[in-house]
mmCIF file of C-alpha atoms in Angstrom:
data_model
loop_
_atom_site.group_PDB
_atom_site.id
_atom_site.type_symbol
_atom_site.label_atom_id
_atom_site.label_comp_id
_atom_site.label_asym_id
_atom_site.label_seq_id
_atom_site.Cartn_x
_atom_site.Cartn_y
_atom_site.Cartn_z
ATOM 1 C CA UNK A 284 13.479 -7.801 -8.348
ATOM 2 C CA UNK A 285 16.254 -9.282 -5.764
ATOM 3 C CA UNK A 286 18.703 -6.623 -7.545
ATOM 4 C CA UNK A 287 16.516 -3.534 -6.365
ATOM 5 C CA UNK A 288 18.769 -3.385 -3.313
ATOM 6 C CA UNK A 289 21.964 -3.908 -5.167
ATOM 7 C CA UNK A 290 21.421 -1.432 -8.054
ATOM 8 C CA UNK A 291 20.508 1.065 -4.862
ATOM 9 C CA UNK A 292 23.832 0.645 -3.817
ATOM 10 C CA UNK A 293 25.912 0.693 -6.926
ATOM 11 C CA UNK A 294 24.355 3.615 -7.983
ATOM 12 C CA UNK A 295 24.130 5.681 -5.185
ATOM 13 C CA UNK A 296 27.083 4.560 -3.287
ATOM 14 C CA UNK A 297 25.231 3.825 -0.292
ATOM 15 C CA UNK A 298 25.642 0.499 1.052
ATOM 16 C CA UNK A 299 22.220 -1.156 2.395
ATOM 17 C CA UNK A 300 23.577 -0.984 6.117
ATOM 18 C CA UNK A 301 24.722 2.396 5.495
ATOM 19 C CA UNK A 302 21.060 3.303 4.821
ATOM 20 C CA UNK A 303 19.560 1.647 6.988
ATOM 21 C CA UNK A 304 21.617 2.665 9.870
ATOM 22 C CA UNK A 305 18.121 5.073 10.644
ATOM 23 C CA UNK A 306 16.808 1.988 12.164
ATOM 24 C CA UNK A 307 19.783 1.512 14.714
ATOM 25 C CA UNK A 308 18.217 4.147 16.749
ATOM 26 C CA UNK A 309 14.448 5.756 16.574
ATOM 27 C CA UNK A 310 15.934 9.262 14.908
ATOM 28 C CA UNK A 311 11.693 10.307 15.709
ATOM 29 C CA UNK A 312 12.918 10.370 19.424
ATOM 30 C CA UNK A 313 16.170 11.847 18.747
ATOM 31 C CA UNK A 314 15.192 14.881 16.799
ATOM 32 C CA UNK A 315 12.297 14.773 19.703
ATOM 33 C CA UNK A 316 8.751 14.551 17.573
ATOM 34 C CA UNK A 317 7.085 15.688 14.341
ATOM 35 C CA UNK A 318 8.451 19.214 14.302
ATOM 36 C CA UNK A 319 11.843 18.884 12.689
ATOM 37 C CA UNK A 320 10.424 16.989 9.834
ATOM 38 C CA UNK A 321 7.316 19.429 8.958
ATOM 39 C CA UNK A 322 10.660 21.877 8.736
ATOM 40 C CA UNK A 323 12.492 19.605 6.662
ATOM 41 C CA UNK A 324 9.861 18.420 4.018
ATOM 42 C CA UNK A 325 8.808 22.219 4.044
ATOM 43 C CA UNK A 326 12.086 23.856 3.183
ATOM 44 C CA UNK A 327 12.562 20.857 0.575
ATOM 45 C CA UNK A 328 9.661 21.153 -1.070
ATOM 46 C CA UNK A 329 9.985 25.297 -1.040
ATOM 47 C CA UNK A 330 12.886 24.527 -2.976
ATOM 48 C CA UNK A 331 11.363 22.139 -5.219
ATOM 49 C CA UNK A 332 8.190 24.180 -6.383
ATOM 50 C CA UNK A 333 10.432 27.081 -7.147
ATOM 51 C CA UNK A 334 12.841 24.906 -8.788
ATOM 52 C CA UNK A 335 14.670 26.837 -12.082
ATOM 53 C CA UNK A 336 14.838 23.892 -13.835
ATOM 54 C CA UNK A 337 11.191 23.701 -15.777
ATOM 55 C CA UNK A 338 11.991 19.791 -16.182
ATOM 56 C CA UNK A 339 12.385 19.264 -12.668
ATOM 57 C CA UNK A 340 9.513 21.765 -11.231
ATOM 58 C CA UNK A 341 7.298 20.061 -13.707
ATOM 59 C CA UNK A 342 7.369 16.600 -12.588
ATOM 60 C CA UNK A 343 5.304 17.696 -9.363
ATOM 61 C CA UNK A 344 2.846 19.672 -11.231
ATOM 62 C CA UNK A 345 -0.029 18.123 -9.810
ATOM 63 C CA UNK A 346 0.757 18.506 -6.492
ATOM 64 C CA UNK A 347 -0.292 20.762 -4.411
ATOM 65 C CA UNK A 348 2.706 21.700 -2.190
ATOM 66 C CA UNK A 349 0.526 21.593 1.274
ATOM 67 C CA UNK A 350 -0.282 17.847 0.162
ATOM 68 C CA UNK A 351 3.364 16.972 -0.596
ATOM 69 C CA UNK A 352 4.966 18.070 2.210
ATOM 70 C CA UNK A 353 2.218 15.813 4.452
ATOM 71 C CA UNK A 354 2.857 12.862 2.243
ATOM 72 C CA UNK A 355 7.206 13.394 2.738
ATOM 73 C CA UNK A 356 6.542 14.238 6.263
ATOM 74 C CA UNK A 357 4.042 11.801 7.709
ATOM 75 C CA UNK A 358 6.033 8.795 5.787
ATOM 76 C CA UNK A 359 9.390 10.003 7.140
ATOM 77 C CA UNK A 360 7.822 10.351 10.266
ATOM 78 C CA UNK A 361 6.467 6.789 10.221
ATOM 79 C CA UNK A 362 9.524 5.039 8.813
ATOM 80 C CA UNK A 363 12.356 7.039 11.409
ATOM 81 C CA UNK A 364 10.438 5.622 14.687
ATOM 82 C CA UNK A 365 7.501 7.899 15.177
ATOM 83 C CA UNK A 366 3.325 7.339 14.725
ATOM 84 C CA UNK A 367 2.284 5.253 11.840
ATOM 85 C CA UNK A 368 0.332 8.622 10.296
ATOM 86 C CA UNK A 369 0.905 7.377 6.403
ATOM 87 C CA UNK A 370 -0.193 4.113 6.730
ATOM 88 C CA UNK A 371 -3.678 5.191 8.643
ATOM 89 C CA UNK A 372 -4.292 8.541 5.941
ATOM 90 C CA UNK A 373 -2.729 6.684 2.817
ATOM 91 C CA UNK A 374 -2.017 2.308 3.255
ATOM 92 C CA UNK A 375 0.890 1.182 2.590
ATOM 93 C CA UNK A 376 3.949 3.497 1.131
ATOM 94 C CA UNK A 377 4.214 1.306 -1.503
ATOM 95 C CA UNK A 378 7.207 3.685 -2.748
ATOM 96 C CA UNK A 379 7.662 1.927 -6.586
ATOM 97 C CA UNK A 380 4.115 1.878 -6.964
ATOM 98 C CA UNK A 381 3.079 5.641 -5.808
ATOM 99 C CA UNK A 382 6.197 6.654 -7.496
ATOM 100 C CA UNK A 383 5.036 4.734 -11.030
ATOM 101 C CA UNK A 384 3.582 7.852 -12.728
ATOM 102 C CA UNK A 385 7.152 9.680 -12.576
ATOM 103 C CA UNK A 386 10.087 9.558 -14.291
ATOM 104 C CA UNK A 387 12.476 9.133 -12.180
ATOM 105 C CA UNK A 388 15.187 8.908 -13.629
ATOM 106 C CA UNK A 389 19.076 9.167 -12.414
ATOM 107 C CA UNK A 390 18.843 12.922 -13.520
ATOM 108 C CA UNK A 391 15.972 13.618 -11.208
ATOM 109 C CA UNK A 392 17.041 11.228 -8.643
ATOM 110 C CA UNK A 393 20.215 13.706 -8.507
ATOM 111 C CA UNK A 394 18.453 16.895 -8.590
ATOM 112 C CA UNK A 395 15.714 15.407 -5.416
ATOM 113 C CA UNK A 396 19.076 14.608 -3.914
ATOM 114 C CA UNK A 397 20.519 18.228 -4.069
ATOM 115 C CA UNK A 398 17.076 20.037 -2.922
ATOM 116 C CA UNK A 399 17.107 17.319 0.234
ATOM 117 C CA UNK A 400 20.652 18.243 1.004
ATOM 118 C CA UNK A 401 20.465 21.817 0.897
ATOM 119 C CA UNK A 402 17.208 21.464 2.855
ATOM 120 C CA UNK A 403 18.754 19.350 5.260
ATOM 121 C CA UNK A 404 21.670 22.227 5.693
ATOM 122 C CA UNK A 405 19.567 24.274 6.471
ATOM 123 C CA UNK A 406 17.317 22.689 9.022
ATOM 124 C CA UNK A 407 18.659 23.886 12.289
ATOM 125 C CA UNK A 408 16.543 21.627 14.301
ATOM 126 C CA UNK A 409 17.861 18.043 12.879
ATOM 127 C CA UNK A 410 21.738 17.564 14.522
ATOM 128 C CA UNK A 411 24.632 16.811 12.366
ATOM 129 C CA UNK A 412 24.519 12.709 12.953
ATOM 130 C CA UNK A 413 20.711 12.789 12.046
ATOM 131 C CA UNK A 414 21.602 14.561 8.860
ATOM 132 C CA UNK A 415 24.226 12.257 7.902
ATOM 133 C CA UNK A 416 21.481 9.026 8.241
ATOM 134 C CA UNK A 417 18.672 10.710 6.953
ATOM 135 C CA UNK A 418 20.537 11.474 4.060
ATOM 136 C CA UNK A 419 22.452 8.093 2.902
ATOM 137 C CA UNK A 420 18.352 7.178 3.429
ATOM 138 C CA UNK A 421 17.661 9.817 1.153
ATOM 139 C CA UNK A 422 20.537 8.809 -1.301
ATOM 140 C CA UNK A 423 20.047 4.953 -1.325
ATOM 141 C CA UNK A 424 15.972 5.345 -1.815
ATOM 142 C CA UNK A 425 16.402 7.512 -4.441
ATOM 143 C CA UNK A 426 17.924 5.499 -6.654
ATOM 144 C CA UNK A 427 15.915 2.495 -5.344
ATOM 145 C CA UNK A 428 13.590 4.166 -6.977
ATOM 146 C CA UNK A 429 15.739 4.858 -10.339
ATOM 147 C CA UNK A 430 15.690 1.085 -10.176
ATOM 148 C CA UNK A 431 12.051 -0.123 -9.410
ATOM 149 C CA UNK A 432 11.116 2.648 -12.248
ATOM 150 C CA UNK A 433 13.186 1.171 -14.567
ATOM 151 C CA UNK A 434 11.292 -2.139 -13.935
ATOM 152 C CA UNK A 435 8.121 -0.837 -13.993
ATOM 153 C CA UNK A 436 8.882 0.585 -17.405
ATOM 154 C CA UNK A 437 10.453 -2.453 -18.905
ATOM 155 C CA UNK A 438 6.621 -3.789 -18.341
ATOM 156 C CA UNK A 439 5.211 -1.907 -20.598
ATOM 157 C CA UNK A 440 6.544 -3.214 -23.617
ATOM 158 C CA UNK A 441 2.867 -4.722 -23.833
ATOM 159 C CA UNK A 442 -0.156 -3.041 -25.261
ATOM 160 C CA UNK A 443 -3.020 -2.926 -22.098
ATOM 161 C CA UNK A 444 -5.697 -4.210 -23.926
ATOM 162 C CA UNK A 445 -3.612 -7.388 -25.709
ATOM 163 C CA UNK A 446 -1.780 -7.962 -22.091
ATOM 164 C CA UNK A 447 -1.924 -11.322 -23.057
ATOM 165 C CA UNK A 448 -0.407 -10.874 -26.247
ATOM 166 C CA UNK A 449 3.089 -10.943 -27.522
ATOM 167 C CA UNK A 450 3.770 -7.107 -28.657
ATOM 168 C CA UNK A 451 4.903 -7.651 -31.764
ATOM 169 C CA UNK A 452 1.735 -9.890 -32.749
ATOM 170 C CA UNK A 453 -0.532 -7.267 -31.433
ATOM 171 C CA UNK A 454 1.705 -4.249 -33.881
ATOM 172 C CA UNK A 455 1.543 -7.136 -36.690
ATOM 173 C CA UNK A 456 -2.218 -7.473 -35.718
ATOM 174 C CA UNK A 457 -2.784 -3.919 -36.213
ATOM 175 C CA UNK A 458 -1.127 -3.270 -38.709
ATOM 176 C CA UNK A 459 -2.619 -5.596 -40.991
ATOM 177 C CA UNK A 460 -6.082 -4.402 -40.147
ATOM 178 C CA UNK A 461 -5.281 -1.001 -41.106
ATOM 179 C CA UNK A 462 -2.709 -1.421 -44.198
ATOM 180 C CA UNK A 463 -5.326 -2.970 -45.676
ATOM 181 C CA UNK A 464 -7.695 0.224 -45.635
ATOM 182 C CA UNK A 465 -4.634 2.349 -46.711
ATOM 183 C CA UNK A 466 -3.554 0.042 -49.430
ATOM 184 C CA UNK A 467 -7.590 0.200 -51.129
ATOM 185 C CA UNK A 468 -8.420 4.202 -49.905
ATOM 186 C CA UNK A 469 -4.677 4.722 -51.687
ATOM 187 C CA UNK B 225 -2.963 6.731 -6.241
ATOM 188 C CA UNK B 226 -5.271 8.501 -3.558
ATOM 189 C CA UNK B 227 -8.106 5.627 -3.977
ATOM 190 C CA UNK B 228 -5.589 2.636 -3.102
ATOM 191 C CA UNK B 229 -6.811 2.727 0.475
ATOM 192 C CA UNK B 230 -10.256 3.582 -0.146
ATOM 193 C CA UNK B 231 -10.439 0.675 -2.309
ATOM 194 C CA UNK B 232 -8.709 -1.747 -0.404
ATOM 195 C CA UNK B 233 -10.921 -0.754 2.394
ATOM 196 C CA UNK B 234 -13.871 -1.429 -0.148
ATOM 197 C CA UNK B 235 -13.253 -4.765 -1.540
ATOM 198 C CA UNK B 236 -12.102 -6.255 1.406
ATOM 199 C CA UNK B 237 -14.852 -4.820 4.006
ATOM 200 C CA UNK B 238 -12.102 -4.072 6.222
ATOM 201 C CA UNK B 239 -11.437 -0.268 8.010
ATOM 202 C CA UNK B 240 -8.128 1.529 7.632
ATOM 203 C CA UNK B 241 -8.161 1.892 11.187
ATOM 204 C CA UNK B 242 -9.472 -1.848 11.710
ATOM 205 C CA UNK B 243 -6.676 -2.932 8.761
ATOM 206 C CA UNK B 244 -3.715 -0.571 10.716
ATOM 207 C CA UNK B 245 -4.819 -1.947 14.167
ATOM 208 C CA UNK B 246 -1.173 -3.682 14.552
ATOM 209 C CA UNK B 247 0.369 -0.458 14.706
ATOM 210 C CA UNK B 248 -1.411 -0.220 18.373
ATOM 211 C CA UNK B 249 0.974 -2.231 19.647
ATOM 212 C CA UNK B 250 3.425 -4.722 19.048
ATOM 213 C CA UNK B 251 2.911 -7.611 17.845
ATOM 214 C CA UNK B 252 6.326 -8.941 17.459
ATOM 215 C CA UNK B 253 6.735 -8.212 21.354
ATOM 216 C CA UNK B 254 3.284 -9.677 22.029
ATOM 217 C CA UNK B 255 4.291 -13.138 19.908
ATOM 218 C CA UNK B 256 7.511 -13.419 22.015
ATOM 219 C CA UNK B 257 9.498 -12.806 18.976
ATOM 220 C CA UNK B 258 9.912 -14.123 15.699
ATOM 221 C CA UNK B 259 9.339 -17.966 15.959
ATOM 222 C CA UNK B 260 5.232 -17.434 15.432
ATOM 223 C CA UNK B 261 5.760 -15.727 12.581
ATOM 224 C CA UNK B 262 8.267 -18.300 11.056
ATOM 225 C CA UNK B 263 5.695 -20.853 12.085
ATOM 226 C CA UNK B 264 2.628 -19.335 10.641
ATOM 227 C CA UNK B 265 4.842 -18.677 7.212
ATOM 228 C CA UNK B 266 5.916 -22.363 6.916
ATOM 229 C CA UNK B 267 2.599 -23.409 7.374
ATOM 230 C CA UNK B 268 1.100 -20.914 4.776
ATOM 231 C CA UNK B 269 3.196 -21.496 2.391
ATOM 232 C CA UNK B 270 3.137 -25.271 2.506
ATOM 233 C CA UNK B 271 -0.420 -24.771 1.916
ATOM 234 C CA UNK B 272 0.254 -22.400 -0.987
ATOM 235 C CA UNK B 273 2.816 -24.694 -2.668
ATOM 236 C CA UNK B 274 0.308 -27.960 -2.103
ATOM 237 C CA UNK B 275 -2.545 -25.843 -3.716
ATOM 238 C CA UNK B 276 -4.758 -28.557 -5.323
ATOM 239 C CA UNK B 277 -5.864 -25.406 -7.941
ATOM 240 C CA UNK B 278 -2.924 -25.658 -10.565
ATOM 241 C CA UNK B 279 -3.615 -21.555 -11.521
ATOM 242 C CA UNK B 280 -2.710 -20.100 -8.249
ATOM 243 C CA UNK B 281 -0.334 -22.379 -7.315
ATOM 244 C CA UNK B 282 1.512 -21.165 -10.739
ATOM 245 C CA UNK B 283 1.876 -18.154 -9.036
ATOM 246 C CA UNK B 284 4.737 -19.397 -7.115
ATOM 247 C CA UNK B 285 6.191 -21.274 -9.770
ATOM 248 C CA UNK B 286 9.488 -19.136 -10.112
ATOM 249 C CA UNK B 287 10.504 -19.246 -5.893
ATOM 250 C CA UNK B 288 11.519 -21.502 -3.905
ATOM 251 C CA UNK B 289 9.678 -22.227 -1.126
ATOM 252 C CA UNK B 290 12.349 -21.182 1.398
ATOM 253 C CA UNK B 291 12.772 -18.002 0.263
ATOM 254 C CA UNK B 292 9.060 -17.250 -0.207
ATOM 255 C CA UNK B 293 8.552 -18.142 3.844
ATOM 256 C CA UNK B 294 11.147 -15.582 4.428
ATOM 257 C CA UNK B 295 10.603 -13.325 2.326
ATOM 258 C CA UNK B 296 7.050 -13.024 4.001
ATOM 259 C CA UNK B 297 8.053 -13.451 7.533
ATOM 260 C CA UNK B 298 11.115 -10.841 7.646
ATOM 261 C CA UNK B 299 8.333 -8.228 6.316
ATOM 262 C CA UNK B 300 5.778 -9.031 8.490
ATOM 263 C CA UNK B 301 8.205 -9.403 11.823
ATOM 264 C CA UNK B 302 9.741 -5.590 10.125
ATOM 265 C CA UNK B 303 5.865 -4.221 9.877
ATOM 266 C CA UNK B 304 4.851 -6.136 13.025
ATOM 267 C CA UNK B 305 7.221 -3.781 15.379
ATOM 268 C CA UNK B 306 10.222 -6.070 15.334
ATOM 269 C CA UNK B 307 13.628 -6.055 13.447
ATOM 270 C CA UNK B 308 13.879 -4.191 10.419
ATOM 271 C CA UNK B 309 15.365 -7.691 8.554
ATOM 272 C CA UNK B 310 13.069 -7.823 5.640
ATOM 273 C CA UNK B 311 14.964 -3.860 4.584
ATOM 274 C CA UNK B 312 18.363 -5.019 5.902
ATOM 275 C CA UNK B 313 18.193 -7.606 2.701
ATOM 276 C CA UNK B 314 15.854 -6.479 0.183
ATOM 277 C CA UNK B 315 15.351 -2.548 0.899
ATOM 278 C CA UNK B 316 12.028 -0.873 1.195
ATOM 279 C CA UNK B 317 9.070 -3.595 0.784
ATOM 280 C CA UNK B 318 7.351 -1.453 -2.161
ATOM 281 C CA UNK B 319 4.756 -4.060 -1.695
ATOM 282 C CA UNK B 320 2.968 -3.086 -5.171
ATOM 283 C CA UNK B 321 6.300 -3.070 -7.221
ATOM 284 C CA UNK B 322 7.520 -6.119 -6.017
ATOM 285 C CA UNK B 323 4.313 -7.607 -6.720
ATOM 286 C CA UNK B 324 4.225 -6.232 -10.298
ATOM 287 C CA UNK B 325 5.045 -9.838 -12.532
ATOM 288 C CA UNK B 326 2.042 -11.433 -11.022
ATOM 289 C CA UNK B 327 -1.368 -11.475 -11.394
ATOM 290 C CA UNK B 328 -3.137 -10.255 -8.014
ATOM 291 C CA UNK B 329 -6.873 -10.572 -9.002
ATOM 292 C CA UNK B 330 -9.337 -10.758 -6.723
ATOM 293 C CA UNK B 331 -9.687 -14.445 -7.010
ATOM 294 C CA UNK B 332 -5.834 -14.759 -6.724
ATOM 295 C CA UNK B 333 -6.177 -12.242 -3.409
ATOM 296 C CA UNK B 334 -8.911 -14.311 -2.077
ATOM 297 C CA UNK B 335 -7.180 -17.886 -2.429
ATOM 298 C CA UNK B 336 -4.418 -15.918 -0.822
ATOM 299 C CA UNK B 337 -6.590 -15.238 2.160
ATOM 300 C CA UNK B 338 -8.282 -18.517 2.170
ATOM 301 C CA UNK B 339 -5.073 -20.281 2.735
ATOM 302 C CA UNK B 340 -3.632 -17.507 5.544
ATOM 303 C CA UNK B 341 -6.976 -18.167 7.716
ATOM 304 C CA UNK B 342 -6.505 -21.494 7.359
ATOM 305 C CA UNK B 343 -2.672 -20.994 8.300
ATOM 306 C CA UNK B 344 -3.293 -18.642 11.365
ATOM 307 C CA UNK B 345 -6.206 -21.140 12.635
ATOM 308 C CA UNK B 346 -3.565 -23.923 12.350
ATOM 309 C CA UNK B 347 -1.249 -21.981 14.093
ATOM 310 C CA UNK B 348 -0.693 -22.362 18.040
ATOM 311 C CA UNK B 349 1.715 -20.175 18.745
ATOM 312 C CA UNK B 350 -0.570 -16.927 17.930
ATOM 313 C CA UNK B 351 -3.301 -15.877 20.249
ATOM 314 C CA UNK B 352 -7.132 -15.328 19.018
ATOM 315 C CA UNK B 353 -6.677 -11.266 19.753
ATOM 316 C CA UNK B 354 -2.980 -11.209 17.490
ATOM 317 C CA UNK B 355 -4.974 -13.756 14.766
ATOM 318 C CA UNK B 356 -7.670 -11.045 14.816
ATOM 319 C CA UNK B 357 -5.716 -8.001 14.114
ATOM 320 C CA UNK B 358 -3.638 -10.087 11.779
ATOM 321 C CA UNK B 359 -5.621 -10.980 9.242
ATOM 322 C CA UNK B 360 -7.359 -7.981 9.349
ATOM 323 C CA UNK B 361 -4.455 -6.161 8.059
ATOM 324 C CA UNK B 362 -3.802 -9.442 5.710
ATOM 325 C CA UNK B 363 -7.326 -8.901 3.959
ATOM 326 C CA UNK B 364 -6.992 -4.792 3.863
ATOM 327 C CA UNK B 365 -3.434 -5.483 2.263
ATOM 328 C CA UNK B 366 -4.407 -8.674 -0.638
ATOM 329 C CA UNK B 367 -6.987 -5.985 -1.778
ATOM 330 C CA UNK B 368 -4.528 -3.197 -1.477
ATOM 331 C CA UNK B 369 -2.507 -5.102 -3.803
ATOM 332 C CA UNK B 370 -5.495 -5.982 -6.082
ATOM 333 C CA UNK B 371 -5.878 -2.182 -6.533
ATOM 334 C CA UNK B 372 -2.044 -1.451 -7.051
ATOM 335 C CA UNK B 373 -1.997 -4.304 -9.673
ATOM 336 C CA UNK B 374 -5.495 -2.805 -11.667
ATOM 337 C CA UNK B 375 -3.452 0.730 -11.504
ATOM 338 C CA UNK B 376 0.147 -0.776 -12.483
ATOM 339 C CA UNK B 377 -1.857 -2.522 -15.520
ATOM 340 C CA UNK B 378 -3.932 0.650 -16.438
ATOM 341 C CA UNK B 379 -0.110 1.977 -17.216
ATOM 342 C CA UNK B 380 0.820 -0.616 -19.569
ATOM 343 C CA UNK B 381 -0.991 0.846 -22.076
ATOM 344 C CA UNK B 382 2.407 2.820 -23.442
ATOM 345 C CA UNK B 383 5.160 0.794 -25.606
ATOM 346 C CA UNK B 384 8.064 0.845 -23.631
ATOM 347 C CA UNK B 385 10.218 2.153 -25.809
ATOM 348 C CA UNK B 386 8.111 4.847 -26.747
ATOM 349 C CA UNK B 387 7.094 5.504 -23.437
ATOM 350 C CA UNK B 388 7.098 10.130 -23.615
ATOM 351 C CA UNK B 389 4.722 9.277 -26.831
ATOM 352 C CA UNK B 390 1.007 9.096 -26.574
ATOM 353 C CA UNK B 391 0.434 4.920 -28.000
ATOM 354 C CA UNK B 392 -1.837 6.031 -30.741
ATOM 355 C CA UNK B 393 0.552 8.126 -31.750
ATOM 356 C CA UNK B 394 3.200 5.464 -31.942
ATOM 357 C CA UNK B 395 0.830 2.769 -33.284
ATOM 358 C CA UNK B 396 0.399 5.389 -36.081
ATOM 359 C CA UNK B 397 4.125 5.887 -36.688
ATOM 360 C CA UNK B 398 4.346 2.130 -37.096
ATOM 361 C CA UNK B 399 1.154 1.897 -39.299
ATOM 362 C CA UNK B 400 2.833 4.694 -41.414
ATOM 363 C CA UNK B 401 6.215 3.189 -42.114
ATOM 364 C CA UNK B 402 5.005 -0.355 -42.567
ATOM 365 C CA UNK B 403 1.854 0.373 -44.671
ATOM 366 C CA UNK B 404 4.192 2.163 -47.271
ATOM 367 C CA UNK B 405 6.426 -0.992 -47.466
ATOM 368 C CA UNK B 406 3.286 -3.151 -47.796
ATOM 369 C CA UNK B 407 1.135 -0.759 -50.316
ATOM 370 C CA UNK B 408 4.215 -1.364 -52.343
ATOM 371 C CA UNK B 409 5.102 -4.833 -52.162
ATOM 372 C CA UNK B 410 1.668 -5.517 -52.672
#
């Protein structure tokens, strides 16, 4: 778990301080209020849901678009300096968790990363040192969250109803239950 | 993922808006600054560590005391309105990821909460309102936890490195190879 941080970095080239440099100043005052990030999350997630790539598109499937550009918006809103509005709608942000049925892997953390900075180019109302925060934020969470999903996924080497079992005695378990049916119906 | 907060709010009888009550102001400034919450971690952990129940005080086994009070005190002073040192060190608190490797059962949340009331009552340097508010969001967030660590379990139910393959399909592929071997040697 300590490494989260560290594999953030390595991977994304973003030192910690680098993005976390949004909390040196409260960019929700700079960029003056909710606006500029209703535009941003918008034309991001615009981009997103038309996406070529079938892979990519896919992955937010379930979504409806209205409901993902809230949930980008009102956390980015909360976690740059502004109104708490995810935590009272949603709890916590929880960001490995909420992110757990995804795979997020370096090849979508990449692809994320281009939609955000082409959205980000394009939103006339953020200035050019907000863009260059919000995106080494952008660039070190994604691939904290390359990380935390590789954790999460290491966990489930383990069948959910044996938790408690090692998973090689629960294969060996099942196995021998049901060789021996195929060994007598063969 | 949408019923986290409506469950936490369930189990633990305690409002969103009750729970998110520190965001109204801040805390951090109303404490005088970050020796209340050092103190109230020191003395909650000390109680955590000298847990007379052997099964929850397991639960720690792996830290070090140290780091567990700051660990807890650098998020709360972050989420509490002051520095953002809990992210400058460890990144984003992805409270249900980082709680992943342990077992946050309802028992375990409420043991957890037993030993936090006792802390805050024990602890001078916090005033009744602040003590109020705070474990409010304490209780909303152990049950939070307890839903994030039901839903993170649900998920485990894949073998890891099968994890694009539905598990009965997998458990069949193994069944399949390894009956053949045993039919034969049989």
């Amino acid at each position: 778990m300590e490494s989260l941080q560290r594999k953030a970095s390595e991977w994304s080239g973003v030192a910690a301080s680098d993005a976390f440099a949004i909390d040196e100043t409260n960019l929700f005052e700079t960029l003056g209020g909710i606006q500029p990030f209703v535009d941003l999350c918008t034309n991001f997630y615009t981009r997103v849901f038309d996406d070529e790539e079938e892979w990519f598109r896919s992955i937010f499937a379930d979504s409806k678009k209205e409901d993902a550009i809230r949930n980008l918006y009102e956390f980015l809103v909360q976690r740059m300096g502004g109104p708490p509005l995810y935590s009272q709608r949603k709890g916590h942000p929880a960001l490995i968790g909420r992110h757990r049925p995804f795979p997020v892997t370096h090849q979508a953390a990449e692809r994320w990363l281009q939609h955000m900075q082409q959205a980000l180019d394009t939103t006339s109302t953020i200035d050019p040192d907000s863009k260059i925060k919000m995106m080494n934020f952008f660039r070190h969470t994604a691939y904290f969250l390359v990380a935390g999903n590789e954790i999460t996924r290491q966990g489930q080497g383990v069948l959910c109803k044996h938790a408690t079992s090692e998973p090689a005695a629960v294969i060996r378990m099942v196995i021998k239950g049901l060789t021996s049916v195929a060994c007598r119906a063969s």
